[in-house]
Structure formats: structure tokens, C-alpha cells
mmCIF file of C-alpha atoms in Angstrom:
data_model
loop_
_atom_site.group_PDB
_atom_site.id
_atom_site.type_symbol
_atom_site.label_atom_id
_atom_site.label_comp_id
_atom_site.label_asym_id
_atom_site.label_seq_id
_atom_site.Cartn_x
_atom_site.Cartn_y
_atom_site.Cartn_z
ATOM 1 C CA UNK A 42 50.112 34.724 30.844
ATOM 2 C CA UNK A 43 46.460 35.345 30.317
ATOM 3 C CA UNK A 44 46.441 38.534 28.218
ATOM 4 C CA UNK A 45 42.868 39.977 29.309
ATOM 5 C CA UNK A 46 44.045 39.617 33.265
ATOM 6 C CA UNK A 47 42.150 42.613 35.352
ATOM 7 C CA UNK A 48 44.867 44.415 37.690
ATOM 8 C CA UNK A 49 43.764 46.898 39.648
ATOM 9 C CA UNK A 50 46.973 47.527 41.868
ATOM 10 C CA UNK A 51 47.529 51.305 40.674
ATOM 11 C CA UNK A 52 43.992 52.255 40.967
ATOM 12 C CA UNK A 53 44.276 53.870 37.614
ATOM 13 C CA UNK A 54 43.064 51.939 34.339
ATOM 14 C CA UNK A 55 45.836 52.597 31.961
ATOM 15 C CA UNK A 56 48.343 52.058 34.258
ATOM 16 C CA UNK A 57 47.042 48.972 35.503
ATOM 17 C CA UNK A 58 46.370 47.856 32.022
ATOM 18 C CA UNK A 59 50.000 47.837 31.536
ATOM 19 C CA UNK A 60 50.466 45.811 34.598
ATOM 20 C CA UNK A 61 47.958 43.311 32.940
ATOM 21 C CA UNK A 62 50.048 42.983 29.707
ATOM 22 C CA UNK A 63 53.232 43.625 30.493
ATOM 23 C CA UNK A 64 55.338 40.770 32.892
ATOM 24 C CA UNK A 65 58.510 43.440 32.852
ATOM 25 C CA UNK A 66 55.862 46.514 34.414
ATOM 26 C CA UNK A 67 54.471 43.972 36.716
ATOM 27 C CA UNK A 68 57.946 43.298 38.084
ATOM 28 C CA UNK A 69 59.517 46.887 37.809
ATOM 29 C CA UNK A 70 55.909 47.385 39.666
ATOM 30 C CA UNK A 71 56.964 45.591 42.484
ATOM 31 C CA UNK A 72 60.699 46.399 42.993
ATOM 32 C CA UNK A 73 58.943 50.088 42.991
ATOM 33 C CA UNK A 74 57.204 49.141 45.950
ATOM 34 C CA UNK A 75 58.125 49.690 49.149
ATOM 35 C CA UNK A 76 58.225 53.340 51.322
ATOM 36 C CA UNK A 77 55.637 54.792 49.100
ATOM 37 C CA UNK A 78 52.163 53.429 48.953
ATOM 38 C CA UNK A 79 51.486 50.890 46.718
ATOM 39 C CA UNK A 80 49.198 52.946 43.921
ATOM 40 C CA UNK A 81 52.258 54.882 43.687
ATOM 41 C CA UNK A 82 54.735 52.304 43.069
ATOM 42 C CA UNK A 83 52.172 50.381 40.851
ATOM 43 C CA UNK A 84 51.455 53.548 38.487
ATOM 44 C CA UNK A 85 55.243 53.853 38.040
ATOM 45 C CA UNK A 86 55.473 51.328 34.880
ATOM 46 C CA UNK A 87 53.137 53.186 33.553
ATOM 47 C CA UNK A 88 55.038 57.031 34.133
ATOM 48 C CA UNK A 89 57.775 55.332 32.888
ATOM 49 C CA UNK A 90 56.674 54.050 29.410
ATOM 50 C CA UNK A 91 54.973 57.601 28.626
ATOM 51 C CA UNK A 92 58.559 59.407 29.455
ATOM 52 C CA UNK A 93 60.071 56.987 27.353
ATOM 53 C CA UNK A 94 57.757 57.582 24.705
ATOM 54 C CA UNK A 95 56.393 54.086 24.517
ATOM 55 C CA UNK A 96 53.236 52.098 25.730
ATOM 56 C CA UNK A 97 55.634 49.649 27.226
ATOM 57 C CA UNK A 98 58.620 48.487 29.251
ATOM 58 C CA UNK A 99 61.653 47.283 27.335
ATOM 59 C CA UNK A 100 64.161 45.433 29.335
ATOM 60 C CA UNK A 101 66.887 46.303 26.558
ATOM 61 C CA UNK A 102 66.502 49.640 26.391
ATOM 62 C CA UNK A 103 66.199 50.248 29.543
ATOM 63 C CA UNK A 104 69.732 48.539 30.621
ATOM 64 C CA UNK A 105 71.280 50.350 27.668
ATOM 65 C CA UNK A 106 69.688 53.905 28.800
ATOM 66 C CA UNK A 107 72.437 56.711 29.908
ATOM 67 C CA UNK A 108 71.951 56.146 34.098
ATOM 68 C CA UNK A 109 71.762 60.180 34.691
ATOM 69 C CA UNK A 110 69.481 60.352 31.740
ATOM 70 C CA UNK A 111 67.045 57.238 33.314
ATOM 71 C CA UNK A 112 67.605 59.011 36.906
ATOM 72 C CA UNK A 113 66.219 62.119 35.549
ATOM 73 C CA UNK A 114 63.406 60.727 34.079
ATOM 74 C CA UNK A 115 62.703 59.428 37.112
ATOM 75 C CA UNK A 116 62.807 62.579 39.091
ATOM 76 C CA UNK A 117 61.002 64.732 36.867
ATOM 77 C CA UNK A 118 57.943 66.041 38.386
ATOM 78 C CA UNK A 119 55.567 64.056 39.773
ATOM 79 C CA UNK A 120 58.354 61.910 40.009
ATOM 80 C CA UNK A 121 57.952 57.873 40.282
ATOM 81 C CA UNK A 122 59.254 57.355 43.501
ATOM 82 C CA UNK A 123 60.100 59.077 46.644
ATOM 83 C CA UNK A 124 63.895 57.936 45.681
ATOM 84 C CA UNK A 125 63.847 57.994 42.054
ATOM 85 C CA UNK A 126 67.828 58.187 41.754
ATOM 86 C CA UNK A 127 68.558 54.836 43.741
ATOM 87 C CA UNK A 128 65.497 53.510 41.860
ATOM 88 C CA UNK A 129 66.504 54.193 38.686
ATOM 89 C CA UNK A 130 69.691 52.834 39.350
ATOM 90 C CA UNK A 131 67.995 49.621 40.840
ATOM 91 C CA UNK A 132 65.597 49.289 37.669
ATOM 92 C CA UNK A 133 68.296 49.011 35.455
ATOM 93 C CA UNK A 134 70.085 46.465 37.336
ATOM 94 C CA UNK A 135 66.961 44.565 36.925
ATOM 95 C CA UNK A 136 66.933 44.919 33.152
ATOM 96 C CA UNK A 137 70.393 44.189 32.917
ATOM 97 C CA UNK A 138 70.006 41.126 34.836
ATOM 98 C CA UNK A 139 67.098 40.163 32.548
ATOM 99 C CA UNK A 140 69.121 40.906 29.901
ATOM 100 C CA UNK A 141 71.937 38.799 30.619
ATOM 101 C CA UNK A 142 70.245 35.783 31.970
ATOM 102 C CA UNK A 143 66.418 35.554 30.197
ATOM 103 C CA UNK A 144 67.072 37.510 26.874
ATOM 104 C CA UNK A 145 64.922 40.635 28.581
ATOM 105 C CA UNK A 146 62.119 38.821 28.846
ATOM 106 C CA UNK A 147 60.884 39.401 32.071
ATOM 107 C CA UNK A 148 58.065 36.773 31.537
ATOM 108 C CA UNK A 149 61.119 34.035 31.396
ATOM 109 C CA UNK A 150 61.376 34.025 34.820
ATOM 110 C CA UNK A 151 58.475 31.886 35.705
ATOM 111 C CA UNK A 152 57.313 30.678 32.588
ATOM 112 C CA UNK A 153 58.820 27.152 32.921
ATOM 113 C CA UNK A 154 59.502 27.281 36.792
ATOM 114 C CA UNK A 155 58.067 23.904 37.624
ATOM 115 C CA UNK A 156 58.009 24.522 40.914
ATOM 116 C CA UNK A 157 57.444 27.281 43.843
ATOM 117 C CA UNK A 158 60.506 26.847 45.351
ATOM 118 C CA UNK A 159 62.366 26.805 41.935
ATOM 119 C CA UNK A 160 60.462 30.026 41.360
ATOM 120 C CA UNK A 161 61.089 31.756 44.030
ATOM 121 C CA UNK A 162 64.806 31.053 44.367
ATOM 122 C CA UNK A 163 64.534 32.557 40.571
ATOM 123 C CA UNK A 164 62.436 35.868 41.775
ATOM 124 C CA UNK A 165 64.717 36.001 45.001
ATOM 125 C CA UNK A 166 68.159 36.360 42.584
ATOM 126 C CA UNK A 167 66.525 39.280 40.650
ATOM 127 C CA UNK A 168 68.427 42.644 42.133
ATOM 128 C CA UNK A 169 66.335 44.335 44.679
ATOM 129 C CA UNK A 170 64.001 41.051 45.091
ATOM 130 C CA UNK A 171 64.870 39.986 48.516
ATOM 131 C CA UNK A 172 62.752 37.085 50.281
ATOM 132 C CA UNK A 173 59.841 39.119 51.407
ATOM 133 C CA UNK A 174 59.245 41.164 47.742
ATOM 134 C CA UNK A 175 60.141 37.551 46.061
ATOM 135 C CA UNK A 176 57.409 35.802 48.312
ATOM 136 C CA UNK A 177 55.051 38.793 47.598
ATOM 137 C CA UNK A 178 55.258 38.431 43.067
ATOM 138 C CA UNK A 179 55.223 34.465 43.372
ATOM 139 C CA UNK A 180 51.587 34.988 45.636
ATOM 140 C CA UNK A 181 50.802 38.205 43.164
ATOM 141 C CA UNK A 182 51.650 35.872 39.762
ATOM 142 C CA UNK A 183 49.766 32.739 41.280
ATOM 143 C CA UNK A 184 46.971 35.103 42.262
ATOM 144 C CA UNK A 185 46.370 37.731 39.600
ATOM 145 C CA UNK A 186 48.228 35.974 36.631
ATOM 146 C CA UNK A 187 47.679 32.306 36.576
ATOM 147 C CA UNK A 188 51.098 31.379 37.339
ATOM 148 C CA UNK A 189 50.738 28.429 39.343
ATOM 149 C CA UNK A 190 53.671 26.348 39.766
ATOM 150 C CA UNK A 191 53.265 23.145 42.262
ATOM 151 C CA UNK A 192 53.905 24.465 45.396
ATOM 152 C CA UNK A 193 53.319 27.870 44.393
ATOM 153 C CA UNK A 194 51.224 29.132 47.804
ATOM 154 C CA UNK A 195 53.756 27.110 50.170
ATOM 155 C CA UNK A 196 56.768 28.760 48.810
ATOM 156 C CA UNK A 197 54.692 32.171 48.793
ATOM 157 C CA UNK A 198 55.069 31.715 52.192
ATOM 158 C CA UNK A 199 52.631 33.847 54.222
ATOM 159 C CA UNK A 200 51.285 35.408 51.085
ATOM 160 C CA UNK A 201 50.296 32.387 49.458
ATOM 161 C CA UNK A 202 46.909 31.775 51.481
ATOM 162 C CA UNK A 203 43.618 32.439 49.450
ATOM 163 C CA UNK A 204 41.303 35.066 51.128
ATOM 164 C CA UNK A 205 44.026 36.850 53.176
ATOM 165 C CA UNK A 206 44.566 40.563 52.546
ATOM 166 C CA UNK A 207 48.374 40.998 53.405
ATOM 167 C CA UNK A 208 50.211 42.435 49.965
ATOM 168 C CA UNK A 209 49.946 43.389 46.856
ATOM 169 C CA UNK A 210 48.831 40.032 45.489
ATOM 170 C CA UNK A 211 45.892 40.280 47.144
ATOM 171 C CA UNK A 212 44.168 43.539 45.427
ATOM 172 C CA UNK A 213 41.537 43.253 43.647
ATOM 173 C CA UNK A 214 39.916 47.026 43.779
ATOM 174 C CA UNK A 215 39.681 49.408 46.259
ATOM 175 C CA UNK A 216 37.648 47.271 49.210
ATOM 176 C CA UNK A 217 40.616 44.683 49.303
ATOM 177 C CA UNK A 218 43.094 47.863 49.053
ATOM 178 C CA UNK A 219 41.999 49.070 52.398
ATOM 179 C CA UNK A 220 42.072 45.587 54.142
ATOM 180 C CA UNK A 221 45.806 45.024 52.661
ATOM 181 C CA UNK A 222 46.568 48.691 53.660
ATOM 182 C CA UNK A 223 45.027 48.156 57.740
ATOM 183 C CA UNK A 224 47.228 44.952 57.666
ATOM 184 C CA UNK A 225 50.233 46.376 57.035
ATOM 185 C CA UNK A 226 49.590 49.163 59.627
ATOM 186 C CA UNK A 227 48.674 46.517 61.963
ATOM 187 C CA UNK A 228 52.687 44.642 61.184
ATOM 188 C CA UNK A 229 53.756 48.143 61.384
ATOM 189 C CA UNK A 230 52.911 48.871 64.926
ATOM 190 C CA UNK A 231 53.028 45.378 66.057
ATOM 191 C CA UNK A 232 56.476 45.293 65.182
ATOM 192 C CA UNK A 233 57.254 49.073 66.686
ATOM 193 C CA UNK A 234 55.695 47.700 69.762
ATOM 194 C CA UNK A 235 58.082 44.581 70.033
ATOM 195 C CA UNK A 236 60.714 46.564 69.089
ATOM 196 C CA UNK A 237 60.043 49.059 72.429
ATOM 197 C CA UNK A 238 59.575 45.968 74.309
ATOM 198 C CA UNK A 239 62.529 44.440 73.424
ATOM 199 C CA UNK A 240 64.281 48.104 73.821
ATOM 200 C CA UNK A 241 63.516 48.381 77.580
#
């Protein structure tokens, strides 16, 4: 991974510097993300490491942390996610998981992938990564980190085009923030609208 990479997902420069360095905050990142809006999720990393005292994520510690103890440091005010219990729970399952099967190195996961479909069948067996969140990192590490696999955009799926604004991949600064942010309103009320269609 290219160490000087520019992320601008949380909208705030520490916290996105951490995104930039870190491959376990990028992916904690993105497990964080979904029913809260995307700075929030993004800047959680971040919250996390200055709770634990640290300018970084460790994997290890983090799977070895007392669960209550983790929860609450999730919940304390402003707390990292509108669920921080059930996240907490969920980030150390990731760690664990990295733990057991890549050493904690969250970076292991796609370093020698040699494929996109390899790599996302890797992202989709992480705990809380199901096809859609999986899809969304493999276009976000092709996109923002260099991580380009052969294949990479096709197994990205939907996310994998360049000059779409549909996810988190696709941020770049506030402009392309917006765009991603109308898209998903527009799925959103497509999909409430085929739902009451579908209802009647």
C-alpha cells in the first residue's frame, strides 16, 4: 500500500490520515458503515485509537480487549456508532478473525490476492463483510489504495466502474461526497417505491 495515499472519507484530516496508513482502520472503517452516514463511520478508526490511547488500530489487542470494556468505549459520548454495543462486538470478531487467519494483519487480506474474485471471496468471509460491503472495499482498495488485482472492477461489481459516484470508494472530497450521498437517496427511494409497488 502506497503510504502517502490521500483519503478523504471522514472529512476530517487526522482521521482520514489514519485511514491512509492504516489497512485495519480502513476496514474497521467500512464494517462501521452502514445506518449512520459515512463521515461518521469513517471517523470511527480514528475515535477508537485515541480511547485506546494509541495513534493506531491493533488487530491483537483489540480481539484480546474485555468485550464490556471495548462496548463501553464505544458508547462513551460522542459515541462511534449509532449501535456501538453490536459494533463493538462485531469489530472484535473482525480482529479475531484477522488474528486467527492473517496474523492481525489486516493488510494480508489482499496483499497477494491475485485476483478480484479471489479477493473478494477473501473480503466476503471477513465477519460483517457481506457481498455488497465486500464489493464496496475491493472498488474502495482498487480506487483509493492501488490494490488492483486482475479483475479487480468486474468482481467490484457495480462499484468497480471509474467515474461513478455510488459508495464509499468513490470519495474523493466533499463534491464527490454529495454525488455518492444523492445516489444512495436515489436507491433508497427507488427501492421504497418498488417495494409499495410490489406491496399493492
Amino acid at each position: 500500500m502506497d503510504k502517502d495515499i490521500t483519503i478523504r472519507l471522514a472529512q476530517q484530516p487526522e482521521a482520514d490520515a489514519l485511514l491512509g496508513r492504516s489497512p485495519l482502520a480502513a476496514l474497521v472503517g467500512m464494517l462501521l458503515d452502514q445506518q449512520v452516514p459515512m463521515e461518521w463511520a469513517f471517523s470511527g478508526p480514528w475515535t477508537i485509537a485515541q480511547r485506546l490511547g494509541s495513534d493506531d488500530l491493533d488487530a491483537h489487542a483489540i480481539a484480546a480487549y474485555d468485550p464490556e470494556a471495548f462496548a463501553a468505549l464505544l458508547s462513551e459520548k460522542p459515541a462511534v456508532h449509532r449501535y456501538p454495543g453490536s459494533m463493538a462486538t462485531r469489530i472484535q470478531q473482525l480482529c479475531a478473525y484477522l488474528v486467527e487467519h492473517y496474523d492481525g494483519s489486516a493488510e494480508a487480506v489482499w496483499a497477494d490476492a491475485t485476483t478480484g474474485q479471489e479477493l473478494l471471496k477473501r473480503l466476503k468471509a471477513l465477519p460483517g463483510f457481506g457481498e455488497q460491503k465486500a464489493q464496496i472495499f475491493l472498488a474502495l482498495l482498487g480506487k483509493r489504495f492501488g490494490v488492483r488485482p486482475t479483475g479487480w472492477r468486474e468482481a467490484a461489481g457495480g462499484y468497480g466502474p471509474a467515474n461513478v459516484y455510488r459508495s464509499a470508494a468513490d470519495i474523493t472530497g466533499p463534491e464527490s461526497l454529495a454525488k455518492v450521498r444523492a445516489h444512495k437517496q436515489e436507491m433508497k427511494a427507488a427501492a421504497k417505491a418498488a417495494k409499495a409497488a410490489g406491496g399493492s
